[in-house]
PDB file of C-alpha atoms in Angstrom:
ATOM      1  CA  ALA A   1     166.931  59.586  40.805  1.00  0.00           C
ATOM      2  CA  GLU A   2     168.219  60.736  44.140  1.00  0.00           C
ATOM      3  CA  ASN A   3     166.580  64.166  43.979  1.00  0.00           C
ATOM      4  CA  ALA A   4     163.185  62.907  42.848  1.00  0.00           C
ATOM      5  CA  PRO A   5     160.466  63.703  45.339  1.00  0.00           C
ATOM      6  CA  GLN A   6     159.502  60.733  47.444  1.00  0.00           C
ATOM      7  CA  GLU A   7     155.964  59.574  47.322  1.00  0.00           C
ATOM      8  CA  SER A   8     154.203  60.103  50.645  1.00  0.00           C
ATOM      9  CA  THR A   9     153.243  56.984  52.508  1.00  0.00           C
ATOM     10  CA  LEU A  10     151.066  58.987  54.884  1.00  0.00           C
ATOM     11  CA  PRO A  11     147.318  58.440  54.862  1.00  0.00           C
ATOM     12  CA  THR A  12     145.301  61.276  53.428  1.00  0.00           C
ATOM     13  CA  SER A  13     142.805  63.737  54.851  1.00  0.00           C
ATOM     14  CA  PHE A  14     140.983  62.856  58.039  1.00  0.00           C
ATOM     15  CA  ASP A  15     142.617  59.427  58.361  1.00  0.00           C
ATOM     16  CA  ILE A  16     145.738  61.132  59.692  1.00  0.00           C
ATOM     17  CA  THR A  17     144.105  64.189  61.191  1.00  0.00           C
ATOM     18  CA  LYS A  18     141.864  62.341  63.655  1.00  0.00           C
ATOM     19  CA  PRO A  19     144.624  60.388  65.490  1.00  0.00           C
ATOM     20  CA  ILE A  20     146.720  63.548  65.726  1.00  0.00           C
ATOM     21  CA  LEU A  21     143.828  65.637  67.066  1.00  0.00           C
ATOM     22  CA  ASP A  22     143.060  62.908  69.610  1.00  0.00           C
ATOM     23  CA  GLN A  23     146.530  63.495  71.093  1.00  0.00           C
ATOM     24  CA  VAL A  24     145.957  67.221  71.621  1.00  0.00           C
ATOM     25  CA  ARG A  25     145.358  68.134  75.287  1.00  0.00           C
ATOM     26  CA  ASP A  26     142.950  70.947  74.447  1.00  0.00           C
ATOM     27  CA  ILE A  27     139.345  70.230  73.573  1.00  0.00           C
ATOM     28  CA  ILE A  28     138.771  70.325  69.828  1.00  0.00           C
ATOM     29  CA  LEU A  29     135.249  70.459  68.484  1.00  0.00           C
ATOM     30  CA  VAL A  30     134.452  70.795  64.801  1.00  0.00           C
ATOM     31  CA  ALA A  31     130.918  71.970  64.184  1.00  0.00           C
ATOM     32  CA  GLY A  32     128.868  72.475  61.074  1.00  0.00           C
ATOM     33  CA  MET A  33     127.508  75.894  60.232  1.00  0.00           C
ATOM     34  CA  ASP A  34     124.290  74.767  61.988  1.00  0.00           C
ATOM     35  CA  SER A  35     126.418  74.250  65.194  1.00  0.00           C
ATOM     36  CA  ARG A  36     125.957  70.453  65.090  1.00  0.00           C
ATOM     37  CA  ILE A  37     129.118  68.745  66.336  1.00  0.00           C
ATOM     38  CA  LEU A  38     130.872  66.857  63.532  1.00  0.00           C
ATOM     39  CA  TYR A  39     134.011  65.861  65.442  1.00  0.00           C
ATOM     40  CA  ALA A  40     135.086  65.788  69.087  1.00  0.00           C
ATOM     41  CA  ASN A  41     138.618  64.772  70.030  1.00  0.00           C
ATOM     42  CA  SER A  42     139.354  62.480  72.980  1.00  0.00           C
ATOM     43  CA  ALA A  43     140.046  65.491  75.253  1.00  0.00           C
ATOM     44  CA  ALA A  44     136.525  66.753  74.466  1.00  0.00           C
ATOM     45  CA  ARG A  45     134.939  63.408  75.209  1.00  0.00           C
ATOM     46  CA  ALA A  46     136.860  63.165  78.500  1.00  0.00           C
ATOM     47  CA  ALA A  47     136.099  66.764  79.548  1.00  0.00           C
ATOM     48  CA  TYR A  48     132.388  66.625  78.790  1.00  0.00           C
ATOM     49  CA  GLY A  49     131.855  62.985  79.793  1.00  0.00           C
ATOM     50  CA  TYR A  50     130.120  61.912  76.591  1.00  0.00           C
ATOM     51  CA  SER A  51     130.922  59.029  74.279  1.00  0.00           C
ATOM     52  CA  GLU A  52     131.852  59.805  70.678  1.00  0.00           C
ATOM     53  CA  THR A  53     128.361  58.834  69.509  1.00  0.00           C
ATOM     54  CA  GLU A  54     126.738  61.052  72.153  1.00  0.00           C
ATOM     55  CA  MET A  55     128.989  64.005  71.245  1.00  0.00           C
ATOM     56  CA  LEU A  56     128.076  63.735  67.571  1.00  0.00           C
ATOM     57  CA  ALA A  57     124.384  63.947  68.481  1.00  0.00           C
ATOM     58  CA  LEU A  58     124.890  67.324  70.207  1.00  0.00           C
ATOM     59  CA  CYS A  59     125.025  70.924  69.059  1.00  0.00           C
ATOM     60  CA  MET A  60     127.485  73.464  70.475  1.00  0.00           C
ATOM     61  CA  ASN A  61     124.635  75.122  72.388  1.00  0.00           C
ATOM     62  CA  ASP A  62     124.026  71.851  74.260  1.00  0.00           C
ATOM     63  CA  LEU A  63     127.442  72.299  75.880  1.00  0.00           C
ATOM     64  CA  THR A  64     127.121  75.988  76.653  1.00  0.00           C
ATOM     65  CA  HIS A  65     125.848  77.251  79.997  1.00  0.00           C
ATOM     66  CA  GLN A  66     126.717  80.904  79.489  1.00  0.00           C
ATOM     67  CA  HIS A  67     129.129  82.880  77.382  1.00  0.00           C
ATOM     68  CA  SER A  68     130.336  86.369  76.774  1.00  0.00           C
ATOM     69  CA  PHE A  69     132.182  87.272  73.639  1.00  0.00           C
ATOM     70  CA  ASP A  70     133.020  90.050  71.268  1.00  0.00           C
ATOM     71  CA  LYS A  71     131.497  89.266  67.872  1.00  0.00           C
ATOM     72  CA  HIS A  72     134.600  90.761  66.269  1.00  0.00           C
ATOM     73  CA  SER A  73     137.000  88.428  68.093  1.00  0.00           C
ATOM     74  CA  PRO A  74     137.504  84.689  67.632  1.00  0.00           C
ATOM     75  CA  PHE A  75     138.569  84.417  71.312  1.00  0.00           C
ATOM     76  CA  PHE A  76     136.062  84.397  74.131  1.00  0.00           C
ATOM     77  CA  ARG A  77     135.294  82.875  77.494  1.00  0.00           C
ATOM     78  CA  SER A  78     132.324  80.741  78.289  1.00  0.00           C
ATOM     79  CA  VAL A  79     130.969  78.349  80.872  1.00  0.00           C
ATOM     80  CA  HIS A  80     130.335  74.866  79.518  1.00  0.00           C
ATOM     81  CA  LEU A  81     128.366  71.933  80.879  1.00  0.00           C
ATOM     82  CA  ARG A  82     129.549  68.403  81.427  1.00  0.00           C
ATOM     83  CA  LYS A  83     127.166  65.479  80.931  1.00  0.00           C
ATOM     84  CA  SER A  84     126.908  65.349  84.747  1.00  0.00           C
ATOM     85  CA  GLY A  85     125.521  68.913  84.778  1.00  0.00           C
ATOM     86  CA  GLU A  86     128.709  70.326  86.310  1.00  0.00           C
ATOM     87  CA  CYS A  87     129.754  73.693  84.900  1.00  0.00           C
ATOM     88  CA  PHE A  88     133.347  74.575  84.070  1.00  0.00           C
ATOM     89  CA  PRO A  89     134.925  77.763  82.657  1.00  0.00           C
ATOM     90  CA  VAL A  90     136.526  77.613  79.232  1.00  0.00           C
ATOM     91  CA  GLU A  91     138.386  79.848  76.834  1.00  0.00           C
ATOM     92  CA  ILE A  92     137.468  79.345  73.199  1.00  0.00           C
ATOM     93  CA  ASN A  93     139.294  80.089  69.987  1.00  0.00           C
ATOM     94  CA  SER A  94     136.719  79.709  67.246  1.00  0.00           C
ATOM     95  CA  ARG A  95     137.207  80.147  63.523  1.00  0.00           C
ATOM     96  CA  GLN A  96     135.603  79.150  60.289  1.00  0.00           C
ATOM     97  CA  ILE A  97     137.669  76.872  58.075  1.00  0.00           C
ATOM     98  CA  LEU A  98     137.095  74.829  54.931  1.00  0.00           C
ATOM     99  CA  PHE A  99     137.233  71.068  55.403  1.00  0.00           C
ATOM    100  CA  ARG A 100     136.809  69.033  52.252  1.00  0.00           C
ATOM    101  CA  GLU A 101     135.484  72.194  50.611  1.00  0.00           C
ATOM    102  CA  THR A 102     132.770  72.544  53.259  1.00  0.00           C
ATOM    103  CA  PRO A 103     132.749  75.463  55.707  1.00  0.00           C
ATOM    104  CA  VAL A 104     132.936  74.302  59.318  1.00  0.00           C
ATOM    105  CA  ILE A 105     133.706  75.957  62.649  1.00  0.00           C
ATOM    106  CA  LEU A 106     136.904  74.793  64.339  1.00  0.00           C
ATOM    107  CA  ASN A 107     136.690  75.346  68.095  1.00  0.00           C
ATOM    108  CA  THR A 108     139.801  74.945  70.209  1.00  0.00           C
ATOM    109  CA  ILE A 109     138.668  75.008  73.813  1.00  0.00           C
ATOM    110  CA  ARG A 110     140.751  75.155  76.978  1.00  0.00           C
ATOM    111  CA  ASP A 111     139.424  74.314  80.423  1.00  0.00           C
ATOM    112  CA  ILE A 112     140.466  77.345  82.478  1.00  0.00           C
ATOM    113  CA  THR A 113     139.222  76.164  85.871  1.00  0.00           C
ATOM    114  CA  ALA A 114     142.702  76.607  87.388  1.00  0.00           C
ATOM    115  CA  VAL A 115     143.101  80.030  85.745  1.00  0.00           C
ATOM    116  CA  SER A 116     139.673  81.161  86.948  1.00  0.00           C
ATOM    117  CA  THR A 117     140.425  79.937  90.465  1.00  0.00           C
ATOM    118  CA  ALA A 118     143.743  81.812  90.436  1.00  0.00           C
ATOM    119  CA  GLU A 119     142.072  84.966  89.062  1.00  0.00           C
ATOM    120  CA  ALA A 120     139.414  84.788  91.805  1.00  0.00           C
ATOM    121  CA  ALA A 121     142.101  84.347  94.455  1.00  0.00           C
ATOM    122  CA  LEU A 122     144.057  87.272  92.990  1.00  0.00           C
ATOM    123  CA  TRP A 123     140.923  89.446  92.973  1.00  0.00           C
ATOM    124  CA  GLN A 124     140.212  88.550  96.618  1.00  0.00           C
ATOM    125  CA  SER A 125     143.823  89.294  97.511  1.00  0.00           C
ATOM    126  CA  GLU A 126     143.622  92.662  95.747  1.00  0.00           C
ATOM    127  CA  GLN A 127     140.407  93.467  97.630  1.00  0.00           C
ATOM    128  CA  LYS A 128     142.085  92.594 100.947  1.00  0.00           C
ATOM    129  CA  TYR A 129     145.086  94.721  99.945  1.00  0.00           C
ATOM    130  CA  HIS A 130     142.867  97.720  99.125  1.00  0.00           C
ATOM    131  CA  THR A 131     140.925  97.299 102.383  1.00  0.00           C
ATOM    132  CA  LEU A 132     144.122  97.024 104.435  1.00  0.00           C
ATOM    133  CA  ASN A 133     145.669  99.934 102.567  1.00  0.00           C
ATOM    134  CA  SER A 134     142.595 102.086 103.286  1.00  0.00           C
ATOM    135  CA  GLU A 135     142.633 101.056 106.946  1.00  0.00           C
ATOM    136  CA  LEU A 136     146.364 101.776 107.236  1.00  0.00           C
ATOM    137  CA  THR A 137     145.932 105.145 105.537  1.00  0.00           C
ATOM    138  CA  ALA A 138     143.122 106.046 107.961  1.00  0.00           C
ATOM    139  CA  THR A 139     145.191 104.847 110.932  1.00  0.00           C
ATOM    140  CA  ASN A 140     148.196 106.826 109.684  1.00  0.00           C
ATOM    141  CA  GLU A 141     146.033 109.953 109.388  1.00  0.00           C
ATOM    142  CA  GLU A 142     144.731 109.410 112.945  1.00  0.00           C
ATOM    143  CA  LEU A 143     148.264 108.920 114.263  1.00  0.00           C
ATOM    144  CA  THR A 144     149.455 112.040 112.441  1.00  0.00           C
ATOM    145  CA  ALA A 145     146.599 114.062 113.966  1.00  0.00           C
ATOM    146  CA  THR A 146     147.320 112.595 117.403  1.00  0.00           C
ATOM    147  CA  ASN A 147     151.019 113.371 116.969  1.00  0.00           C
ATOM    148  CA  GLU A 148     150.189 116.962 116.028  1.00  0.00           C
ATOM    149  CA  GLU A 149     147.953 117.258 119.116  1.00  0.00           C
ATOM    150  CA  LEU A 150     150.668 115.804 121.352  1.00  0.00           C
ATOM    151  CA  THR A 151     153.252 118.159 119.852  1.00  0.00           C
ATOM    152  CA  ALA A 152     150.970 121.127 120.585  1.00  0.00           C
ATOM    153  CA  ILE A 153     150.374 119.890 124.152  1.00  0.00           C
ATOM    154  CA  ASN A 154     154.116 119.350 124.606  1.00  0.00           C
ATOM    155  CA  GLU A 155     154.829 122.891 123.390  1.00  0.00           C
ATOM    156  CA  GLU A 156     152.157 124.190 125.773  1.00  0.00           C
ATOM    157  CA  LEU A 157     153.628 122.226 128.690  1.00  0.00           C
ATOM    158  CA  THR A 158     157.137 123.397 127.808  1.00  0.00           C
ATOM    159  CA  ALA A 159     155.942 127.008 127.781  1.00  0.00           C
ATOM    160  CA  THR A 160     154.095 126.490 131.091  1.00  0.00           C
ATOM    161  CA  GLU A 161     157.179 124.851 132.588  1.00  0.00           C
ATOM    162  CA  GLU A 162     159.302 127.805 131.489  1.00  0.00           C
ATOM    163  CA  THR A 163     156.776 130.243 132.967  1.00  0.00           C
ATOM    164  CA  LEU A 164     156.722 128.306 136.254  1.00  0.00           C
ATOM    165  CA  ARG A 165     160.540 128.212 136.363  1.00  0.00           C
ATOM    166  CA  ILE A 166     160.712 131.971 135.867  1.00  0.00           C
ATOM    167  CA  GLN A 167     158.090 132.518 138.560  1.00  0.00           C
ATOM    168  CA  PHE A 168     159.913 130.134 140.915  1.00  0.00           C
ATOM    169  CA  ASP A 169     163.230 131.912 140.292  1.00  0.00           C
ATOM    170  CA  GLU A 170     161.526 135.257 141.009  1.00  0.00           C
ATOM    171  CA  LEU A 171     160.128 133.886 144.290  1.00  0.00           C
ATOM    172  CA  LEU A 172     163.564 132.627 145.295  1.00  0.00           C
ATOM    173  CA  GLN A 173     165.125 135.998 144.577  1.00  0.00           C
ATOM    174  CA  LYS A 174     162.539 137.820 146.742  1.00  0.00           C
ATOM    175  CA  GLU A 175     163.376 135.720 149.736  1.00  0.00           C
TER     176      GLU A 175
END
């Protein structure tokens, strides 16, 4: 039977999922509803500096230094802690899923150190731009005022020169 469905030779359930998740570059942490870590992919173990056994002994809060999030959004930013105590900024996509009919929290986490560094540099650049723009605007206003003063002085001098020329011509005519 050519059209008969072929029987899958792929392993089932987590046997195939784990090796695939270990190839993902992002940090993947699966936590129970009590926030205890049930699975940490190789990217997680490398990023945090813990062994697999150590990771499975932790709760999500053990990795969190500070976070800000909107309770209505699955996406948020946080600052996480490595085993060494070093902090690093992360962006988290967190959602509840069913795994083997058990609710768990799937956390896909991205180290955004480079993004945060770029955002800080952009913010500093924008601040410099606004400062320079304000300084240039003030300088332009000063130059405009100075130009107006010089124009008035020039008009005054031109009028004085004309008056002196007329007076000089009158003196020449009297002689």
